[in-house]
XYZ file of C-alpha atoms in Angstrom:
512
model
C 0.000 0.000 0.000
C 1.308 3.442 -0.909
C 1.733 5.338 2.339
C 4.558 7.560 1.201
C 6.343 9.513 3.881
C 7.579 13.008 2.978
C 4.819 14.944 1.205
C 6.463 18.249 0.293
C 9.724 20.045 0.588
C 10.111 22.451 3.499
C 9.778 25.461 1.244
C 6.470 24.157 -0.130
C 5.167 23.524 3.357
C 6.046 27.060 4.376
C 4.036 28.287 1.401
C 1.004 26.651 2.987
C 0.456 29.939 4.782
C -0.707 31.138 1.381
C -2.038 27.978 -0.281
C -1.398 24.265 -0.704
C -2.243 21.739 -3.329
C -3.908 18.435 -2.516
C -0.943 16.339 -3.645
C -0.342 13.204 -1.590
C 2.976 11.890 -2.911
C 5.483 10.678 -0.332
C 8.403 8.335 -0.560
C 10.063 5.706 1.584
C 13.426 6.448 -0.018
C 14.311 9.799 1.575
C 17.217 8.584 3.709
C 19.889 11.263 3.382
C 20.477 13.654 6.298
C 20.715 16.926 4.392
C 20.310 19.727 6.983
C 18.816 21.980 4.332
C 15.898 19.718 3.432
C 12.761 18.662 5.239
C 13.051 15.561 7.419
C 10.839 13.795 9.901
C 12.875 15.385 12.677
C 12.671 19.030 11.681
C 9.076 19.310 10.487
C 6.874 20.427 13.363
C 3.329 19.161 13.982
C 2.072 22.726 13.534
C 3.565 22.941 10.046
C 2.061 19.620 8.980
C -1.278 20.459 10.584
C -1.769 23.705 8.670
C -1.050 21.955 5.392
C -3.399 19.105 6.278
C -6.204 21.550 7.103
C -5.940 23.083 3.649
C -5.618 19.691 1.989
C -8.783 18.507 3.749
C -10.642 21.420 2.216
C -9.166 20.593 -1.167
C -10.507 17.032 -0.857
C -14.021 18.507 -0.683
C -13.494 20.113 -4.088
C -11.340 17.469 -5.742
C -12.140 16.530 -9.317
C -11.980 12.906 -8.176
C -15.443 13.420 -6.689
C -16.997 14.882 -9.848
C -18.403 11.415 -10.582
C -20.654 11.808 -7.523
C -21.805 15.251 -8.688
C -22.803 13.590 -11.965
C -24.337 10.445 -10.510
C -26.729 12.233 -8.150
C -27.949 14.704 -10.776
C -26.000 17.880 -9.981
C -23.623 17.975 -12.967
C -23.526 16.485 -16.456
C -21.497 16.426 -19.656
C -21.838 18.752 -22.643
C -22.279 18.361 -26.381
C -18.771 19.345 -27.457
C -17.025 16.714 -25.306
C -17.352 12.943 -25.506
C -19.155 11.306 -22.611
C -17.119 9.197 -20.197
C -18.399 5.707 -20.966
C -17.032 4.110 -17.810
C -18.754 6.613 -15.539
C -22.012 7.148 -17.416
C -22.572 3.398 -17.885
C -21.662 2.678 -14.232
C -19.255 0.083 -15.654
C -16.465 1.191 -13.338
C -13.213 -0.700 -12.969
C -10.389 -0.955 -10.433
C -8.780 2.240 -11.708
C -11.909 4.343 -11.307
C -11.396 5.365 -7.678
C -7.618 5.048 -7.473
C -6.731 8.750 -7.359
C -9.557 9.402 -4.908
C -8.364 6.631 -2.565
C -4.741 7.777 -2.623
C -5.711 11.420 -2.130
C -7.744 10.695 0.996
C -5.097 8.388 2.447
C -2.400 10.954 1.677
C -4.120 13.622 3.779
C -4.906 11.074 6.489
C -1.210 10.215 6.663
C -0.351 13.875 7.226
C -3.007 14.187 9.931
C -1.745 10.996 11.587
C 1.818 12.305 11.532
C 0.789 15.688 12.938
C -1.225 13.986 15.679
C 1.667 11.712 16.673
C 4.067 14.641 16.801
C 1.565 16.750 18.753
C 1.059 14.009 21.315
C 4.823 13.686 21.707
C 4.769 17.379 22.713
C 1.681 16.814 24.897
C -0.282 19.216 22.693
C -3.637 17.500 23.073
C -5.676 20.279 21.452
C -3.690 20.088 18.215
C -3.916 16.298 18.331
C -7.684 16.506 18.849
C -8.080 18.784 15.839
C -6.138 16.292 13.699
C -8.402 13.492 14.905
C -11.540 15.508 14.124
C -10.473 16.139 10.522
C -9.383 12.518 10.181
C -12.832 11.373 11.299
C -14.442 13.066 8.311
C -12.057 11.484 5.812
C -12.262 8.010 7.380
C -16.047 8.121 7.221
C -15.960 9.125 3.569
C -13.626 6.250 2.696
C -15.919 3.722 4.375
C -18.974 5.245 2.702
C -17.348 4.784 -0.705
C -15.376 1.536 -0.312
C -16.667 -0.392 2.713
C -13.916 -2.381 4.442
C -10.643 -0.431 4.406
C -7.182 -0.517 6.032
C -7.609 1.334 9.317
C -6.080 -0.210 12.449
C -2.774 -0.996 10.689
C -2.751 2.049 8.399
C 0.467 4.084 8.591
C 2.122 1.483 10.859
C 5.068 1.365 8.486
C 7.477 0.083 11.107
C 5.236 -2.993 11.492
C 3.801 -3.611 8.050
C 3.718 -2.153 4.569
C 0.648 -4.267 3.751
C -2.045 -3.278 6.282
C -5.016 -5.555 6.773
C -8.541 -4.530 5.853
C -10.855 -3.837 8.780
C -14.586 -4.510 8.712
C -16.449 -1.334 7.734
C -18.637 -1.408 10.853
C -15.513 -1.823 13.002
C -13.946 1.196 11.310
C -17.038 3.265 12.082
C -16.872 2.147 15.707
C -13.168 2.981 15.870
C -13.663 6.409 14.320
C -16.492 7.229 16.724
C -14.229 6.328 19.668
C -11.493 8.465 18.168
C -13.894 11.396 17.828
C -14.952 10.942 21.453
C -11.292 11.252 22.390
C -10.849 14.220 20.047
C -13.619 16.118 21.844
C -11.998 15.362 25.205
C -8.622 16.550 23.907
C -10.101 19.730 22.461
C -11.546 20.603 25.860
C -8.031 20.802 27.325
C -6.078 24.055 27.560
C -4.871 25.085 24.132
C -1.398 26.415 23.465
C -0.883 30.030 22.495
C 0.417 28.912 19.093
C -2.787 27.084 18.100
C -4.711 30.122 16.837
C -1.825 31.117 14.571
C -1.533 27.741 12.843
C -5.273 27.033 12.650
C -6.459 28.382 9.290
C -9.945 26.954 9.809
C -11.267 28.235 13.125
C -8.443 30.562 14.193
C -8.106 28.657 17.444
C -11.826 28.547 18.291
C -11.949 25.167 20.048
C -15.715 25.429 20.548
C -16.142 25.413 16.775
C -13.765 22.451 16.508
C -15.786 20.501 19.057
C -19.019 21.265 17.211
C -17.402 20.064 13.982
C -16.329 16.804 15.634
C -19.860 16.433 16.998
C -21.312 16.995 13.530
C -19.186 14.205 12.082
C -20.291 11.988 14.965
C -23.917 12.867 14.259
C -23.508 12.167 10.554
C -22.059 8.737 11.336
C -24.982 7.987 13.647
C -27.516 9.162 11.062
C -25.826 6.965 8.474
C -26.409 3.900 10.664
C -29.982 4.823 11.574
C -31.527 2.234 9.234
C -29.500 -0.705 10.531
C -31.395 -3.192 12.744
C -30.820 -2.827 16.475
C -28.761 0.326 16.208
C -28.696 2.238 19.507
C -26.980 5.661 19.495
C -27.965 6.652 23.036
C -24.466 6.937 24.508
C -23.050 8.911 21.589
C -26.054 11.238 21.491
C -25.623 12.046 25.174
C -21.955 12.832 24.571
C -22.789 15.111 21.636
C -25.341 16.989 23.712
C -23.030 17.297 26.721
C -20.213 18.768 24.630
C -22.239 21.505 22.948
C -24.011 19.818 20.057
C -23.292 20.060 16.312
C -22.645 23.068 14.095
C -25.559 25.498 14.017
C -26.698 28.553 12.101
C -23.811 30.580 10.716
C -21.241 28.018 11.859
C -19.874 26.577 8.620
C -16.529 24.866 9.056
C -14.320 26.302 6.311
C -10.632 26.795 5.590
C -8.830 29.798 4.160
C -5.031 30.033 4.375
C -5.120 33.207 2.283
C -6.371 32.122 -1.136
C -5.521 34.546 -3.931
C -6.386 34.643 -7.604
C -3.122 33.142 -8.802
C -1.955 29.819 -10.203
C -2.414 27.015 -7.629
C -3.495 29.565 -5.013
C -7.221 29.915 -5.686
C -10.050 28.569 -3.580
C -10.089 24.850 -4.586
C -13.751 24.732 -5.622
C -13.318 27.812 -7.796
C -10.152 26.372 -9.297
C -11.963 23.105 -10.090
C -15.291 24.407 -11.413
C -14.759 28.120 -12.017
C -12.097 29.947 -13.990
C -8.342 30.142 -14.324
C -6.327 32.984 -12.847
C -5.102 34.284 -16.197
C -5.503 37.962 -17.095
C -8.312 36.821 -19.385
C -9.771 33.958 -17.296
C -10.548 30.730 -19.107
C -13.156 28.170 -18.160
C -11.480 25.797 -15.708
C -13.751 22.839 -16.450
C -15.720 23.134 -19.711
C -16.737 19.421 -19.932
C -19.177 19.686 -16.987
C -22.288 21.791 -16.620
C -25.504 21.788 -14.643
C -27.604 18.639 -14.838
C -31.134 18.978 -16.164
C -32.420 16.822 -13.320
C -31.678 19.278 -10.521
C -32.188 22.324 -12.749
C -35.675 21.186 -13.754
C -36.456 20.398 -10.121
C -35.501 23.916 -9.117
C -37.404 25.428 -12.030
C -40.545 23.402 -11.347
C -40.515 24.576 -7.744
C -39.752 28.155 -8.769
C -36.921 27.812 -6.294
C -35.169 31.183 -5.755
C -31.901 29.301 -5.237
C -31.778 28.325 -8.922
C -29.658 31.302 -10.003
C -27.486 31.008 -6.917
C -26.665 27.379 -7.672
C -26.277 27.901 -11.442
C -25.205 30.738 -13.711
C -27.394 32.311 -16.353
C -26.637 31.699 -20.027
C -28.463 34.057 -22.355
C -30.857 35.025 -19.603
C -31.773 31.524 -18.416
C -30.321 28.485 -16.679
C -29.552 25.763 -19.225
C -28.792 22.168 -18.290
C -27.667 18.980 -20.004
C -28.744 15.334 -19.860
C -26.340 13.003 -18.075
C -25.058 10.200 -20.268
C -26.388 11.568 -23.557
C -23.863 11.009 -26.361
C -25.532 13.638 -28.561
C -28.067 16.414 -28.326
C -26.635 18.287 -25.357
C -25.773 21.990 -25.712
C -22.094 22.832 -26.012
C -20.211 24.083 -22.985
C -20.600 27.770 -23.838
C -24.373 27.349 -24.131
C -24.948 25.542 -20.804
C -24.811 26.716 -17.195
C -21.855 26.441 -14.860
C -22.224 26.610 -11.114
C -23.483 30.017 -10.035
C -22.526 32.806 -7.643
C -23.801 31.009 -4.543
C -20.971 28.504 -5.009
C -18.378 30.271 -7.177
C -18.746 33.705 -5.591
C -19.832 36.892 -7.278
C -18.564 38.011 -10.696
C -16.963 34.641 -11.502
C -14.628 34.787 -14.470
C -13.909 38.499 -14.149
C -11.023 40.475 -12.710
C -13.033 41.312 -9.577
C -14.316 37.797 -8.877
C -14.787 36.991 -5.195
C -14.688 33.211 -5.624
C -10.913 32.706 -5.904
C -10.359 34.183 -2.429
C -13.383 32.829 -0.549
C -13.074 30.172 2.135
C -13.359 26.525 1.121
C -16.129 24.716 2.979
C -15.333 21.446 4.747
C -18.689 21.061 6.512
C -21.418 23.627 5.961
C -23.888 24.810 8.557
C -26.578 23.822 6.036
C -25.647 20.140 6.040
C -25.253 20.086 9.813
C -28.671 21.632 10.391
C -30.389 19.147 8.085
C -28.656 16.349 9.989
C -29.965 17.886 13.199
C -33.475 18.065 11.751
C -33.408 14.358 10.902
C -32.045 13.603 14.355
C -34.981 15.495 15.866
C -37.416 13.576 13.655
C -35.928 10.369 15.019
C -36.466 11.563 18.563
C -32.759 12.035 19.253
C -31.784 14.658 21.816
C -28.566 16.399 20.761
C -29.181 19.716 22.493
C -30.274 21.783 19.480
C -32.480 24.829 20.223
C -35.589 23.539 18.407
C -38.589 22.007 20.138
C -39.825 20.030 17.131
C -38.513 18.395 13.979
C -40.541 20.881 11.944
C -38.823 23.830 13.614
C -35.398 22.265 13.070
C -36.257 21.581 9.427
C -37.557 25.125 8.844
C -34.305 26.518 10.222
C -32.226 24.230 7.980
C -34.053 25.409 4.860
C -33.666 29.017 5.929
C -29.957 28.424 6.512
C -29.595 27.158 2.942
C -31.117 30.347 1.554
C -28.896 32.484 3.760
C -25.724 30.490 3.018
C -26.347 30.976 -0.709
C -27.052 34.698 -0.145
C -30.540 34.608 -1.644
C -31.993 38.139 -1.341
C -34.350 38.546 1.618
C -33.369 34.996 2.543
C -35.541 34.333 5.596
C -38.823 35.532 4.098
C -38.066 33.914 0.762
C -37.320 30.600 2.456
C -40.563 30.881 4.420
C -42.528 31.412 1.185
C -40.773 28.428 -0.384
C -41.719 26.148 2.505
C -45.294 27.379 2.482
C -45.954 27.214 -1.251
C -43.995 24.200 -2.531
C -45.603 20.864 -1.724
C -42.333 18.926 -1.495
C -40.996 21.528 0.970
C -44.128 22.021 3.097
C -43.887 20.166 6.415
C -47.594 19.383 6.208
C -46.577 16.785 3.614
C -43.770 15.242 5.678
C -46.003 12.482 7.029
C -46.318 11.208 10.547
C -43.795 8.369 10.637
C -40.085 8.629 11.369
C -39.289 7.092 7.996
C -41.450 9.499 5.991
C -40.102 12.522 7.855
C -36.497 11.346 7.437
C -37.032 10.961 3.675
C -38.771 14.343 3.462
C -35.860 16.064 5.234
C -33.209 14.167 3.260
C -34.796 15.143 -0.065
C -34.731 18.813 0.841
C -31.152 18.332 2.040
C -30.354 16.854 -1.377
C -31.590 20.054 -3.028
C -29.800 22.298 -0.524
C -26.473 20.479 -1.034
C -26.445 20.947 -4.816
C -22.777 21.152 -5.777
C -21.745 21.349 -2.115
C -21.528 17.725 -0.988
C -22.521 15.159 -3.605
C -21.034 12.327 -1.553
C -23.524 13.059 1.225
C -26.377 13.041 -1.277
C -25.200 9.738 -2.791
C -25.084 8.280 0.709
C -28.624 9.488 1.478
C -29.915 7.968 -1.761
C -28.331 4.636 -0.838
C -29.598 4.860 2.740
C -33.160 6.137 2.260
C -34.007 6.023 -1.450
C -35.797 9.315 -0.846
C -35.795 10.628 -4.424
C -39.261 11.166 -5.948
C -38.188 9.619 -9.258
C -35.153 8.139 -10.990
C -34.565 10.952 -13.467
C -31.018 11.402 -12.188
C -30.003 8.020 -13.645
C -27.734 8.157 -16.700
C -29.492 8.031 -20.060
C -26.555 6.150 -21.594
C -28.173 3.064 -23.184
C -25.057 1.069 -22.259
C -25.638 1.580 -18.523
C -25.432 -1.617 -16.516
C -28.244 -0.736 -14.133
C -31.248 1.500 -13.666
C -29.996 2.367 -10.186
C -26.764 3.910 -8.921
C -23.817 1.785 -7.826
C -23.840 1.200 -4.089
C -20.062 1.541 -3.743
C -16.744 1.950 -5.559
C -14.365 -0.900 -6.335
C -11.017 -1.134 -4.599
C -8.300 0.683 -6.552
C -5.787 -1.048 -8.766
C -2.927 0.309 -6.654
C -4.167 -1.836 -3.774
C -4.134 -5.002 -5.871
C -0.609 -4.092 -6.925
C 0.897 -3.143 -3.554
C -1.388 -4.787 -0.971
C -2.611 -7.736 -2.991
C -3.136 -10.478 -0.374
C -5.182 -8.240 1.906
C -7.402 -6.687 -0.720
C -7.876 -10.037 -2.469
C -9.031 -11.504 0.845
C -12.039 -9.187 0.589
C -13.352 -11.468 -2.148
C -15.276 -10.523 -5.255
C -16.558 -6.959 -5.057
C -19.507 -5.827 -7.167
C -20.456 -2.167 -7.434
C -24.187 -2.959 -7.408
C -24.526 -5.733 -4.845
C -21.640 -5.468 -2.325
C -23.226 -3.009 0.073
C -21.702 -0.815 2.764
C -22.774 -2.120 6.174
C -25.235 0.726 6.863
C -27.215 0.229 3.655
C -30.659 -1.399 4.055
């Protein structure tokens, strides 16, 4: 397995105070003791931590996750580029998720290293922050791949071929780690923490709420599994301040600027280049007709915040269509709610905006579902309806919809699929109702979460998000990714022991 050791040179790490790429290359072969180069001995946990914070944000915007944006109906191809047969037919292979796997493990290695170094200095707050960020990435890996190397990961002095742990056991281990992270974060922080923390500027309360949100998301994910009892974890979440609330998005900004490799990662991926005359950064992908038509049908005021106007209207494309789609210049990119104002111009705000890691919107929808399930996590809402109303309002405000609160109220009152009167009386119906509105609110923001909700609840009103490619292998989405080819090459016995993996039938443990 490729757990390479030294990720950047010292000079590149120092440049993290401005920006960092999401590269994950390390090597076992750096054995010379050159005093002028970075070594394991002279790189501090603070230096690694800052870089890992930025890299975690970059994972949220990585092009390796564009497949999920396409699969769930947020993005689609265009008429002047050939469709990707492997992706649009769901006929994925062992190379499909390779870069994604290595990218996540690369950042996890950095967080592990920073945590170990922090603990050696008895800096428990820094260690706790590393563990909180790691929890998010570990959960995402399980949600995509199932069983993964966890307990033996990064134990290079013991093994270069770590075993695969059961996916449920990984979840349990991550939840215990997050419990510890919260306890660590409640200790006295060092004076240096605020200066190296480019997410929360040393606000440990925000860090604890982020860790609690990841814990809540992991509990919600398991909510459909027989016999699941979250009581102990819920009490811990409540006792430590609950999850992220209104206005508490967890975002990173080391000082993004509109320059090469220094832009906000989402803008760099889906917006425009930093050239004097900005070019389209990603012309092969545009808005998907599925979500665009949903927003149009509902007269949703968020439409032009999620997607840009082209010739006075929002224009989408059909996912998987080999012909008939508009060309890239005639279809809509993401809009100002995601890319910032004036995207593609000299005064664009998107290149310098913070990169979200976990939005307040997602957290508040998770809280609303928790309330619907009767879970007490200490949120300031007496009913599931009140929690849901606040989550919808938060979406409108996060996207900067004009007159957001009143507009959100009108939306909830006038659109049947958004009106709580139609949520039903059962836990299941209310959970699906909330998750569907979360799906809309997370357009472009977190497609992996939406894919997970579809697999968990099947809450979509129809299957119009499915690829129209006639060569598709199924009329439903894959339930997982296949293990990457790099694992079969470097960790063959352990990955082979997992048996035959099928993207449609080998479910993640939390899937019904």
